[in-house]
Structures are given as structure tokens and as C-alpha cells.
């Protein structure tokens, strides 16, 4: 089975621009979660999508948004980029239950390295 | 609120020595716990998981972890370190909503 794929792998943007990152989950996985990784804050949860609906949300401003398509692929969008948005953005997919909750492990993609100048 | 604490941001061992990476979690109810490894410029790879079935969990690459409720700990060990084990290791707790809360990570250095 193919793993989680993320595109692009590297991205350089300028402050004020917007960016869209893409994630394709493992086949059969309906849950996609996004995490931001920075040296200062570590790994932080952004949001989770399940069956095209946002099910959980972390503590990030509204500039961070996402969506999920019917084939479970997900996109994450960041508008009005700030220097502090420079990070590795990781996507993770999981079998997850329709009722939500823990127990299913999450499998991570290689990430998208975003640099904001 | 749940939190995960990894003691020691850097751990250095000699090749062949015991690896011990420490993780403590805070919660009134044992969560689901995971250890992930991250190699440079890569994503996170799952090493092992605890889901209350057994307190001693064996993972990939010879790693194992023991869940100790009384100590709220989930330390990762490997009897003999290899050079290829050099990486960053993350302990994570999964909340009842399913999201992962990560520790700050521990960089493992393996000296020849």
C-alpha cells in the first residue's frame, strides 16, 4: 500500500501571500489530520477532517483552513502568510472511527517545508 | 489538559549501549500512547503504540516501551544502540477526540 503523500515537498513564499498544501492519505483511510512542526513550538495539531467534515480543530488563527474531498484527499490553506508560519507541515492519515475518538494510529507523510520570507 | 513531557532534549549513547528515552504524560485516565521517530527531512514513523492491551509494548527496530500507570510514564528502550538509531524521537498521547499531543522530542546521538 502506498503511504501518505504530500505535495509540494518544499515551498518558498513571501509575507502576505497565501499557500495551499496537499495531502493524499493511505487508501481506505478517511481521517486526515494536519500538524505544524517548528523548532520553537514543536508539533502542534491544526485540524482533522473526516468524510469531508472538520471534526477537530487546534488553537490556530482563522488564516489556517482546510478541506477534504470525497476521495479523502485533503488540502490546507494558509492566507496572509507571516514569517512565523515557516514550518514543516505534516499530514497524517488514519482509519479512525466514524464516531471519532482514539485508538487508531496515525501515519504521517514526509511533510511540506514552507519558508516564508 | 493533557500534556506529554520528554525528559532530556538530547541523549547521547555509545553504539551497543542501552537506549533509554523518557516520557511522562499527565492525565486522569490512561490515554493511548505512541512513540514516533523522525529522521532528517522526513515525516514521523510509528515505532510502537500502547492501547491498554499490554503494559510492555514491542515495536519495530528492536524498540520497546513499558507503560507504568503509577508513574504516568511510557519510557522507550532498546538494549543495544545502532548508528542508524540516531534520529529525533517523539512521545505522543492521543486524546479522546483522537488528536495527538506530542512531547518536545528527544534527539538521540549514537557515538561509534
Coordinates of N, CA and C in Angstrom, one line a residue:
Chain A
X1 N 0.9 -1.2 0.0 CA 0.0 0.0 0.0 C 0.9 1.2 0.0
X2 N 0.5 2.2 -0.8 CA 1.3 3.5 -0.8 C 1.0 4.2 0.5
X3 N 2.0 5.0 0.9 CA 1.9 5.7 2.1 C 1.2 7.0 1.9
X4 N 1.3 7.9 2.9 CA 0.8 9.2 2.8 C 1.7 10.1 1.9
X5 N 1.1 10.8 1.0 CA 1.9 11.6 0.1 C 1.5 13.1 0.3
X6 N 2.5 14.0 0.3 CA 2.3 15.4 0.4 C 3.0 16.1 -0.7
X7 N 2.3 17.1 -1.3 CA 2.9 18.0 -2.3 C 2.6 19.4 -2.0
X8 N 3.5 20.3 -2.3 CA 4.8 20.0 -2.7 C 5.7 19.7 -1.5
X9 N 6.9 19.3 -1.7 CA 7.7 19.0 -0.5 C 8.4 20.2 0.0
X10 N 8.7 21.2 -0.8 CA 9.3 22.4 -0.4 C 8.6 23.6 -1.1
X11 N 8.5 24.7 -0.3 CA 7.8 25.9 -0.8 C 8.4 27.1 -0.2
X12 N 8.6 28.1 -1.0 CA 9.0 29.4 -0.5 C 8.0 30.5 -1.0
X13 N 7.5 31.2 0.0 CA 6.5 32.2 -0.2 C 7.0 33.5 0.5
X14 N 6.3 34.6 0.1 CA 6.6 35.9 0.6 C 5.4 36.3 1.6
X15 N 5.8 37.0 2.6 CA 4.8 37.5 3.6 C 3.6 38.1 2.8
X16 N 2.4 37.8 3.3 CA 1.2 38.4 2.8 C 0.6 37.5 1.7
X17 N 1.4 36.6 1.1 CA 0.8 35.6 0.1 C 0.0 34.6 0.8
X18 N -0.6 33.7 0.0 CA -1.3 32.6 0.6 C -0.8 31.3 -0.1
X19 N -1.0 30.2 0.6 CA -0.4 28.9 0.1 C -1.4 27.8 0.3
X20 N -1.3 26.8 -0.6 CA -2.2 25.6 -0.4 C -1.3 24.4 -0.5
X21 N -1.4 23.6 0.5 CA -0.7 22.3 0.6 C -1.7 21.1 0.4
X22 N -1.1 20.1 -0.2 CA -2.0 19.0 -0.5 C -1.5 17.7 0.2
X23 N -2.5 16.8 0.5 CA -2.2 15.6 1.2 C -3.1 14.5 0.6
X24 N -2.5 13.4 0.2 CA -3.2 12.2 -0.2 C -3.0 11.1 0.8
X25 N -4.1 10.7 1.5 CA -4.0 9.7 2.6 C -3.8 8.3 2.0
X26 N -3.5 7.4 2.9 CA -3.4 5.9 2.6 C -4.8 5.5 2.1
X27 N -4.8 4.7 1.1 CA -6.0 4.2 0.5 C -6.9 3.5 1.6
X28 N -8.2 4.0 1.7 CA -9.0 3.4 2.7 C -9.1 4.2 4.0
X29 N -8.2 5.1 4.2 CA -8.2 6.0 5.4 C -9.1 7.2 5.1
X30 N -10.0 7.4 6.0 CA -11.0 8.5 5.8 C -10.7 9.7 6.7
X31 N -9.7 9.6 7.6 CA -9.4 10.7 8.5 C -8.0 11.2 8.1
X32 N -8.0 12.6 8.0 CA -6.7 13.3 7.7 C -6.5 14.4 8.7
X33 N -5.4 14.4 9.3 CA -5.0 15.4 10.3 C -3.8 16.2 9.8
X34 N -3.8 17.4 10.3 CA -2.6 18.3 9.9 C -1.9 18.7 11.2
X35 N -0.6 18.8 11.1 CA 0.2 19.2 12.2 C 1.2 20.2 11.7
X36 N 1.6 21.2 12.6 CA 2.7 22.1 12.2 C 3.8 21.8 13.1
X37 N 5.0 21.7 12.6 CA 6.2 21.5 13.3 C 7.2 22.6 13.2
X38 N 7.6 23.2 14.3 CA 8.5 24.3 14.3 C 9.5 24.0 15.5
X39 N 10.8 24.5 15.3 CA 11.8 24.3 16.4 C 11.3 24.9 17.7
X40 N 10.6 26.0 17.7 CA 10.2 26.6 19.0 C 9.0 26.0 19.6
X41 N 8.0 25.7 18.9 CA 6.7 25.2 19.4 C 6.5 23.7 19.3
X42 N 7.4 23.0 18.6 CA 7.3 21.6 18.4 C 6.2 21.2 17.5
X43 N 5.6 20.0 17.7 CA 4.5 19.6 16.9 C 3.2 20.0 17.5
X44 N 2.4 20.7 16.7 CA 1.1 21.2 17.1 C 0.0 20.8 16.2
X45 N -1.1 20.3 16.7 CA -2.3 19.9 16.0 C -3.0 21.1 15.4
X46 N -3.3 21.0 14.0 CA -4.0 22.1 13.4 C -5.5 21.7 13.3
X47 N -5.8 20.6 12.6 CA -7.2 20.2 12.5 C -7.2 18.8 11.9
X48 N -8.4 18.2 12.0 CA -8.7 16.9 11.5 C -10.0 16.9 10.6
X49 N -9.9 16.2 9.5 CA -11.1 16.1 8.6 C -11.4 14.6 8.5
X50 N -12.7 14.4 8.5 CA -13.2 13.0 8.4 C -14.5 13.1 7.5
X51 N -14.5 12.3 6.4 CA -15.6 12.4 5.5 C -16.0 13.8 5.1
X52 N -15.0 14.6 4.7 CA -15.2 15.9 4.2 C -15.7 16.9 5.2
X53 N -15.7 16.6 6.5 CA -16.1 17.5 7.6 C -14.9 17.7 8.6
X54 N -14.8 18.9 9.0 CA -13.8 19.2 10.0 C -14.3 18.7 11.3
X55 N -13.6 17.8 12.0 CA -14.1 17.2 13.2 C -13.4 17.7 14.4
X56 N -12.1 18.1 14.3 CA -11.4 18.6 15.4 C -10.6 19.8 14.9
X57 N -10.3 20.8 15.8 CA -9.6 21.9 15.4 C -8.6 22.3 16.6
X58 N -7.4 22.7 16.2 CA -6.4 23.1 17.2 C -6.6 24.6 17.4
X59 N -5.6 25.1 18.1 CA -5.6 26.5 18.5 C -4.8 27.4 17.6
X60 N -5.3 27.5 16.4 CA -4.6 28.3 15.4 C -5.6 29.4 14.8
X61 N -5.0 30.5 14.4 CA -5.9 31.5 13.8 C -6.7 31.1 12.6
X62 N -7.7 31.9 12.3 CA -8.6 31.5 11.1 C -7.9 31.6 9.8
X63 N -6.6 32.1 9.8 CA -5.9 32.1 8.5 C -5.5 30.7 8.0
X64 N -5.6 29.8 9.0 CA -5.3 28.4 8.7 C -6.7 27.7 8.4
X65 N -6.8 27.1 7.3 CA -8.1 26.4 7.0 C -7.7 25.2 6.2
X66 N -8.7 24.4 6.0 CA -8.5 23.2 5.3 C -9.8 22.7 4.7
X67 N -9.7 21.6 3.9 CA -10.9 20.9 3.4 C -10.5 19.5 3.0
X68 N -11.5 18.7 2.8 CA -11.3 17.3 2.4 C -12.3 17.0 1.3
X69 N -11.8 16.3 0.3 CA -12.6 15.9 -0.8 C -13.2 14.5 -0.6
X70 N -14.1 14.2 -1.6 CA -14.8 12.9 -1.4 C -13.9 11.7 -1.5
X71 N -12.7 11.9 -2.1 CA -11.7 10.8 -2.2 C -10.8 10.8 -1.0
X72 N -11.1 11.6 0.0 CA -10.3 11.7 1.2 C -9.1 12.6 1.1
X73 N -8.7 13.0 -0.1 CA -7.6 13.9 -0.2 C -7.9 15.2 0.5
X74 N -6.9 15.8 1.1 CA -7.1 17.0 1.8 C -6.2 18.1 1.4
X75 N -6.6 19.3 1.6 CA -5.8 20.5 1.3 C -5.8 21.4 2.5
X76 N -4.7 22.0 2.7 CA -4.6 23.0 3.8 C -4.2 24.3 3.2
X77 N -4.9 25.4 3.6 CA -4.6 26.7 3.1 C -4.2 27.7 4.2
X78 N -3.2 28.4 3.9 CA -2.8 29.5 4.9 C -2.8 30.8 4.1
X79 N -3.6 31.7 4.6 CA -3.7 33.0 4.0 C -2.9 34.1 4.7
X80 N -2.6 35.1 4.0 CA -1.8 36.2 4.6 C -0.6 35.7 5.4
X81 N 0.3 35.1 4.7 CA 1.4 34.4 5.4 C 2.2 35.4 6.2
X82 N 2.7 34.9 7.4 CA 3.6 35.6 8.3 C 4.9 34.8 8.4
X83 N 5.9 35.5 8.8 CA 7.2 34.9 8.9 C 7.1 33.7 9.9
X84 N 6.3 33.8 10.9 CA 6.2 32.7 11.9 C 5.5 31.5 11.4
X85 N 4.9 31.6 10.2 CA 4.3 30.4 9.6 C 5.3 29.4 8.9
X86 N 6.5 29.9 8.9 CA 7.6 29.0 8.4 C 7.7 27.7 9.2
X87 N 7.5 26.6 8.6 CA 7.4 25.4 9.4 C 7.4 24.2 8.5
X88 N 7.5 23.0 9.1 CA 7.2 21.8 8.4 C 5.7 21.4 8.7
X89 N 5.0 21.3 7.6 CA 3.6 20.9 7.8 C 3.4 19.4 7.5
X90 N 2.9 18.7 8.5 CA 2.8 17.3 8.3 C 1.3 16.9 8.3
X91 N 1.1 15.9 7.4 CA -0.3 15.4 7.2 C -0.2 14.0 7.7
X92 N -1.3 13.5 8.4 CA -1.4 12.2 8.9 C -2.7 11.6 8.5
X93 N -2.7 10.3 8.1 CA -4.0 9.7 7.9 C -4.2 8.5 8.8
X94 N -5.5 8.2 9.0 CA -5.9 7.2 10.0 C -7.2 6.5 9.5
X95 N -7.3 5.2 9.9 CA -8.6 4.6 9.7 C -9.7 5.3 10.4
X96 N -9.5 5.6 11.7 CA -10.4 6.3 12.5 C -11.8 5.8 12.5
X97 N -12.5 6.0 13.5 CA -13.9 5.5 13.6 C -14.8 6.7 13.2
X98 N -16.0 6.4 12.7 CA -16.9 7.4 12.3 C -17.4 8.2 13.6
X99 N -17.4 7.5 14.7 CA -17.8 8.1 15.9 C -16.7 9.0 16.5
X100 N -15.5 8.9 16.0 CA -14.4 9.6 16.5 C -13.7 8.9 17.6
X101 N -12.8 9.6 18.3 CA -12.1 9.1 19.4 C -10.8 8.5 19.1
X102 N -10.1 7.9 20.0 CA -8.7 7.5 19.9 C -8.7 6.0 19.4
X103 N -7.5 5.5 19.5 CA -7.2 4.1 19.3 C -6.6 3.7 17.9
X104 N -6.9 4.5 16.9 CA -6.2 4.2 15.6 C -5.0 5.0 15.4
X105 N -3.9 4.3 15.1 CA -2.6 5.1 14.9 C -2.7 5.9 13.6
X106 N -1.9 7.0 13.7 CA -1.9 7.9 12.5 C -0.6 7.7 11.8
X107 N -0.6 7.7 10.5 CA 0.5 7.5 9.6 C 0.8 8.8 9.0
X108 N 2.1 9.2 9.1 CA 2.5 10.6 8.6 C 3.1 10.5 7.2
X109 N 2.9 11.6 6.5 CA 3.6 11.9 5.3 C 4.9 12.5 5.5
X110 N 5.7 12.8 4.4 CA 7.0 13.3 4.6 C 7.0 14.8 4.9
X111 N 5.9 15.5 4.8 CA 5.8 16.9 5.1 C 6.0 17.8 4.0
X112 N 5.6 19.0 4.1 CA 5.9 20.2 3.2 C 6.6 21.2 4.0
X113 N 7.8 21.5 3.6 CA 8.6 22.5 4.3 C 8.3 23.9 3.7
X114 N 7.6 24.7 4.4 CA 7.2 26.1 4.0 C 8.2 27.1 4.6
X115 N 8.7 27.9 3.7 CA 9.6 29.0 4.2 C 8.9 30.3 3.7
X116 N 8.7 31.2 4.7 CA 8.1 32.5 4.4 C 9.2 33.6 4.5
X117 N 9.4 34.3 3.5 CA 10.4 35.4 3.5 C 9.8 36.8 3.5
Chain B
X1 N -5.7 19.8 31.3 CA -5.4 19.5 29.9 C -4.3 18.5 29.9
X2 N -4.4 17.6 28.9 CA -3.4 16.6 28.8 C -2.1 17.2 28.3
X3 N -1.0 16.6 28.7 CA 0.3 17.1 28.3 C 1.3 15.9 28.3
X4 N 2.3 16.0 27.5 CA 3.4 15.0 27.4 C 4.7 15.7 27.6
X5 N 5.5 15.1 28.5 CA 6.8 15.6 28.8 C 7.9 14.6 28.5
X6 N 8.9 15.0 27.7 CA 10.0 14.1 27.4 C 11.2 14.7 28.2
X7 N 11.8 13.9 29.0 CA 12.9 14.4 29.8 C 14.2 14.3 29.1
X8 N 14.9 15.4 28.8 CA 16.1 15.4 28.1 C 15.9 15.6 26.6
X9 N 16.3 16.8 26.1 CA 16.1 17.1 24.7 C 17.2 16.4 23.9
X10 N 18.3 16.1 24.5 CA 19.4 15.4 23.8 C 19.9 14.2 24.7
X11 N 20.0 13.1 24.0 CA 20.6 11.9 24.7 C 21.7 11.4 23.8
X12 N 22.8 11.1 24.4 CA 24.0 10.6 23.7 C 24.4 9.2 24.3
X13 N 24.5 8.2 23.4 CA 24.9 6.9 23.9 C 26.0 6.4 23.0
X14 N 26.7 5.4 23.4 CA 27.7 4.7 22.6 C 27.0 3.6 21.8
X15 N 27.5 3.3 20.7 CA 27.0 2.2 19.9 C 27.1 0.9 20.7
X16 N 26.0 0.2 20.8 CA 25.9 -1.1 21.6 C 25.4 -0.8 23.0
X17 N 25.3 0.4 23.4 CA 24.8 0.7 24.8 C 23.3 0.7 24.8
X18 N 22.8 0.7 26.0 CA 21.3 0.8 26.2 C 20.8 2.2 25.9
X19 N 19.7 2.2 25.2 CA 19.0 3.4 24.9 C 17.8 3.5 25.8
X20 N 17.7 4.7 26.5 CA 16.5 4.9 27.4 C 16.1 6.4 27.1
X21 N 14.9 6.5 26.6 CA 14.3 7.8 26.3 C 13.0 7.9 27.2
X22 N 12.9 9.0 27.9 CA 11.9 9.1 28.9 C 10.7 9.9 28.5
X23 N 9.5 9.5 28.9 CA 8.3 10.2 28.5 C 7.3 10.0 29.7
X24 N 6.8 11.2 30.1 CA 5.7 11.2 31.1 C 4.5 11.9 30.6
X25 N 3.3 11.4 30.9 CA 2.1 12.1 30.5 C 1.3 12.5 31.6
X26 N 0.4 13.4 31.5 CA -0.5 13.8 32.5 C -1.9 13.6 32.1
X27 N -2.6 12.8 32.8 CA -4.0 12.5 32.5 C -4.6 11.8 33.7
X28 N -5.9 12.0 33.9 CA -6.5 11.2 35.0 C -6.9 9.8 34.5
X29 N -6.9 9.7 33.2 CA -7.3 8.4 32.6 C -6.2 8.0 31.6
X30 N -5.6 6.8 31.7 CA -4.5 6.5 30.7 C -5.0 6.7 29.3
X31 N -4.3 7.5 28.5 CA -4.6 7.7 27.1 C -4.0 6.6 26.2
X32 N -4.1 6.7 25.0 CA -3.4 5.9 24.1 C -2.1 6.6 23.8
X33 N -1.0 5.9 23.9 CA 0.4 6.4 23.8 C 1.2 5.9 22.7
X34 N 2.0 6.7 22.1 CA 2.8 6.3 20.9 C 4.2 6.9 21.0
X35 N 5.1 6.2 20.3 CA 6.4 6.7 20.1 C 6.6 6.7 18.6
X36 N 7.1 7.9 18.1 CA 7.4 8.1 16.7 C 8.9 8.4 16.6
X37 N 9.5 8.1 15.5 CA 10.8 8.5 15.2 C 10.8 9.4 13.9
X38 N 11.7 10.4 13.9 CA 11.8 11.3 12.7 C 13.3 11.4 12.3
X39 N 13.5 11.0 11.1 CA 14.9 11.1 10.5 C 14.9 12.5 9.8
X40 N 16.1 13.0 9.6 CA 16.2 14.4 9.0 C 15.4 14.4 7.7
X41 N 14.7 15.5 7.5 CA 14.0 15.8 6.3 C 12.9 14.7 6.0
X42 N 12.4 14.1 7.0 CA 11.4 13.1 6.8 C 10.2 13.3 7.7
X43 N 9.1 12.6 7.5 CA 8.0 12.7 8.4 C 8.2 11.8 9.6
X44 N 7.1 11.5 10.3 CA 7.2 10.7 11.5 C 6.9 9.2 11.2
X45 N 7.7 8.4 11.7 CA 7.4 6.9 11.6 C 7.0 6.3 12.9
X46 N 5.9 5.6 12.9 CA 5.4 5.0 14.1 C 6.4 3.8 14.6
X47 N 6.8 3.9 15.8 CA 7.7 2.9 16.4 C 6.8 1.8 17.1
X48 N 5.9 2.4 18.0 CA 5.1 1.5 18.7 C 3.9 2.2 19.3
X49 N 2.9 1.5 19.8 CA 1.8 2.1 20.4 C 1.3 1.3 21.7
X50 N 0.7 2.0 22.6 CA 0.1 1.4 23.8 C -1.4 1.7 23.7
X51 N -2.2 0.7 23.8 CA -3.6 0.9 23.8 C -4.3 0.1 24.8
X52 N -3.6 -0.2 26.0 CA -4.1 -0.8 27.2 C -4.2 -2.3 27.1
X53 N -3.8 -2.9 26.0 CA -3.8 -4.4 25.9 C -2.7 -5.0 26.7
X54 N -1.5 -4.4 26.7 CA -0.4 -5.0 27.5 C 0.5 -3.8 27.9
X55 N 1.1 -3.9 29.1 CA 1.9 -2.8 29.5 C 3.3 -2.7 28.9
X56 N 3.8 -3.9 28.4 CA 5.1 -3.9 27.7 C 4.8 -4.0 26.3
X57 N 5.2 -3.0 25.5 CA 4.9 -3.0 24.1 C 6.1 -3.1 23.3
X58 N 6.1 -4.0 22.3 CA 7.3 -4.1 21.5 C 7.0 -3.5 20.1
X59 N 8.0 -2.8 19.6 CA 7.8 -2.1 18.4 C 8.8 -2.5 17.3
X60 N 9.0 -1.7 16.3 CA 9.9 -2.0 15.3 C 11.4 -1.7 15.6
X61 N 12.3 -2.3 14.9 CA 13.7 -2.0 15.0 C 14.3 -2.3 16.5
X62 N 13.6 -3.2 17.2 CA 14.1 -3.6 18.5 C 13.7 -2.7 19.6
X63 N 12.9 -1.7 19.4 CA 12.5 -0.8 20.5 C 11.3 -1.4 21.2
X64 N 11.2 -1.1 22.5 CA 10.1 -1.4 23.3 C 9.8 -0.3 24.3
X65 N 8.6 -0.3 24.9 CA 8.2 0.7 25.9 C 7.4 0.0 26.9
X66 N 7.5 0.5 28.1 CA 6.7 0.0 29.2 C 5.8 1.1 29.8
X67 N 4.5 0.8 29.8 CA 3.5 1.7 30.4 C 3.5 1.4 31.9
X68 N 3.7 2.5 32.7 CA 3.6 2.4 34.1 C 2.6 3.4 34.6
X69 N 1.4 3.0 35.0 CA 0.4 3.9 35.4 C 0.7 4.6 36.7
X70 N 1.4 4.0 37.6 CA 1.7 4.6 38.9 C 2.7 5.7 38.7
X71 N 3.5 5.7 37.7 CA 4.5 6.7 37.4 C 4.1 7.6 36.2
X72 N 2.9 7.3 35.7 CA 2.4 8.0 34.4 C 3.6 8.2 33.4
X73 N 4.2 7.0 33.2 CA 5.4 7.0 32.3 C 5.2 6.0 31.2
X74 N 6.0 6.3 30.1 CA 5.9 5.4 28.9 C 7.3 5.5 28.3
X75 N 8.3 5.1 29.0 CA 9.7 5.2 28.5 C 10.0 4.2 27.4
X76 N 10.9 4.7 26.5 CA 11.3 3.9 25.3 C 12.7 3.3 25.5
X77 N 12.9 2.1 25.3 CA 14.2 1.5 25.5 C 14.6 0.6 24.3
X78 N 15.9 0.4 24.1 CA 16.4 -0.5 23.2 C 17.7 -1.0 23.8
X79 N 17.9 -2.4 23.9 CA 19.0 -2.9 24.6 C 20.4 -2.5 24.0
X80 N 20.5 -2.4 22.7 CA 21.8 -2.1 22.1 C 21.6 -1.1 20.9
X81 N 22.2 0.1 21.1 CA 22.0 1.1 20.1 C 22.9 0.9 18.8
X82 N 22.3 1.2 17.7 CA 23.0 1.2 16.4 C 23.1 2.6 15.9
X83 N 24.1 2.8 15.1 CA 24.3 4.1 14.5 C 23.1 4.6 13.8
X84 N 22.4 3.6 13.1 CA 21.2 4.0 12.4 C 20.0 4.5 13.3
X85 N 20.1 4.3 14.6 CA 19.1 4.8 15.5 C 19.2 6.3 15.8
X86 N 20.2 6.9 15.3 CA 20.4 8.4 15.5 C 19.2 9.1 14.8
X87 N 18.4 9.8 15.5 CA 17.2 10.5 15.0 C 16.6 11.3 16.1
X88 N 15.4 11.9 15.8 CA 14.7 12.5 16.8 C 13.4 11.6 17.2
X89 N 13.2 11.5 18.4 CA 12.1 10.6 18.9 C 11.0 11.5 19.6
X90 N 9.8 11.1 19.3 CA 8.7 11.9 19.9 C 7.7 10.9 20.6
X91 N 7.4 11.3 21.8 CA 6.3 10.6 22.5 C 5.0 11.3 22.3
X92 N 3.9 10.6 22.1 CA 2.6 11.3 21.9 C 1.5 10.6 22.6
X93 N 0.6 11.4 23.1 CA -0.7 10.9 23.7 C -1.8 11.2 22.8
X94 N -2.7 10.3 22.6 CA -3.9 10.5 21.8 C -5.1 10.8 22.7
X95 N -5.7 12.0 22.5 CA -6.8 12.4 23.4 C -8.1 11.6 23.0
X96 N -9.1 11.9 23.7 CA -10.4 11.2 23.4 C -11.1 11.7 22.2
X97 N -10.6 12.8 21.7 CA -11.1 13.3 20.4 C -10.3 12.7 19.2
X98 N -9.2 12.1 19.5 CA -8.3 11.5 18.5 C -7.1 12.2 18.1
X99 N -7.0 13.5 18.5 CA -5.8 14.2 18.2 C -4.6 13.8 19.0
X100 N -3.4 14.0 18.4 CA -2.2 13.6 19.1 C -1.6 14.9 19.8
X101 N -1.1 14.7 21.0 CA -0.4 15.7 21.7 C 1.0 15.2 21.9
X102 N 2.0 15.9 21.4 CA 3.4 15.5 21.3 C 4.2 16.1 22.4
X103 N 5.2 15.3 22.8 CA 6.3 15.9 23.7 C 7.2 16.7 22.8
X104 N 8.2 17.3 23.4 CA 9.1 18.3 22.7 C 10.1 17.5 21.9
X105 N 10.2 16.3 22.0 CA 11.2 15.5 21.2 C 12.5 15.3 21.9
X106 N 13.1 14.2 21.7 CA 14.5 13.9 22.2 C 15.4 13.5 21.0
X107 N 16.5 14.2 20.8 CA 17.4 13.8 19.8 C 18.4 12.8 20.3
X108 N 18.4 11.7 19.7 CA 19.3 10.6 20.1 C 20.6 10.6 19.2
X109 N 21.7 10.8 19.9 CA 23.0 10.7 19.2 C 23.7 9.4 19.6
X110 N 24.2 8.7 18.6 CA 24.9 7.4 18.8 C 26.3 7.6 18.4
X111 N 27.2 7.4 19.4 CA 28.6 7.6 19.1 C 29.3 6.2 18.8
X112 N 30.2 6.2 17.8 CA 30.9 5.0 17.4 C 31.8 4.5 18.5

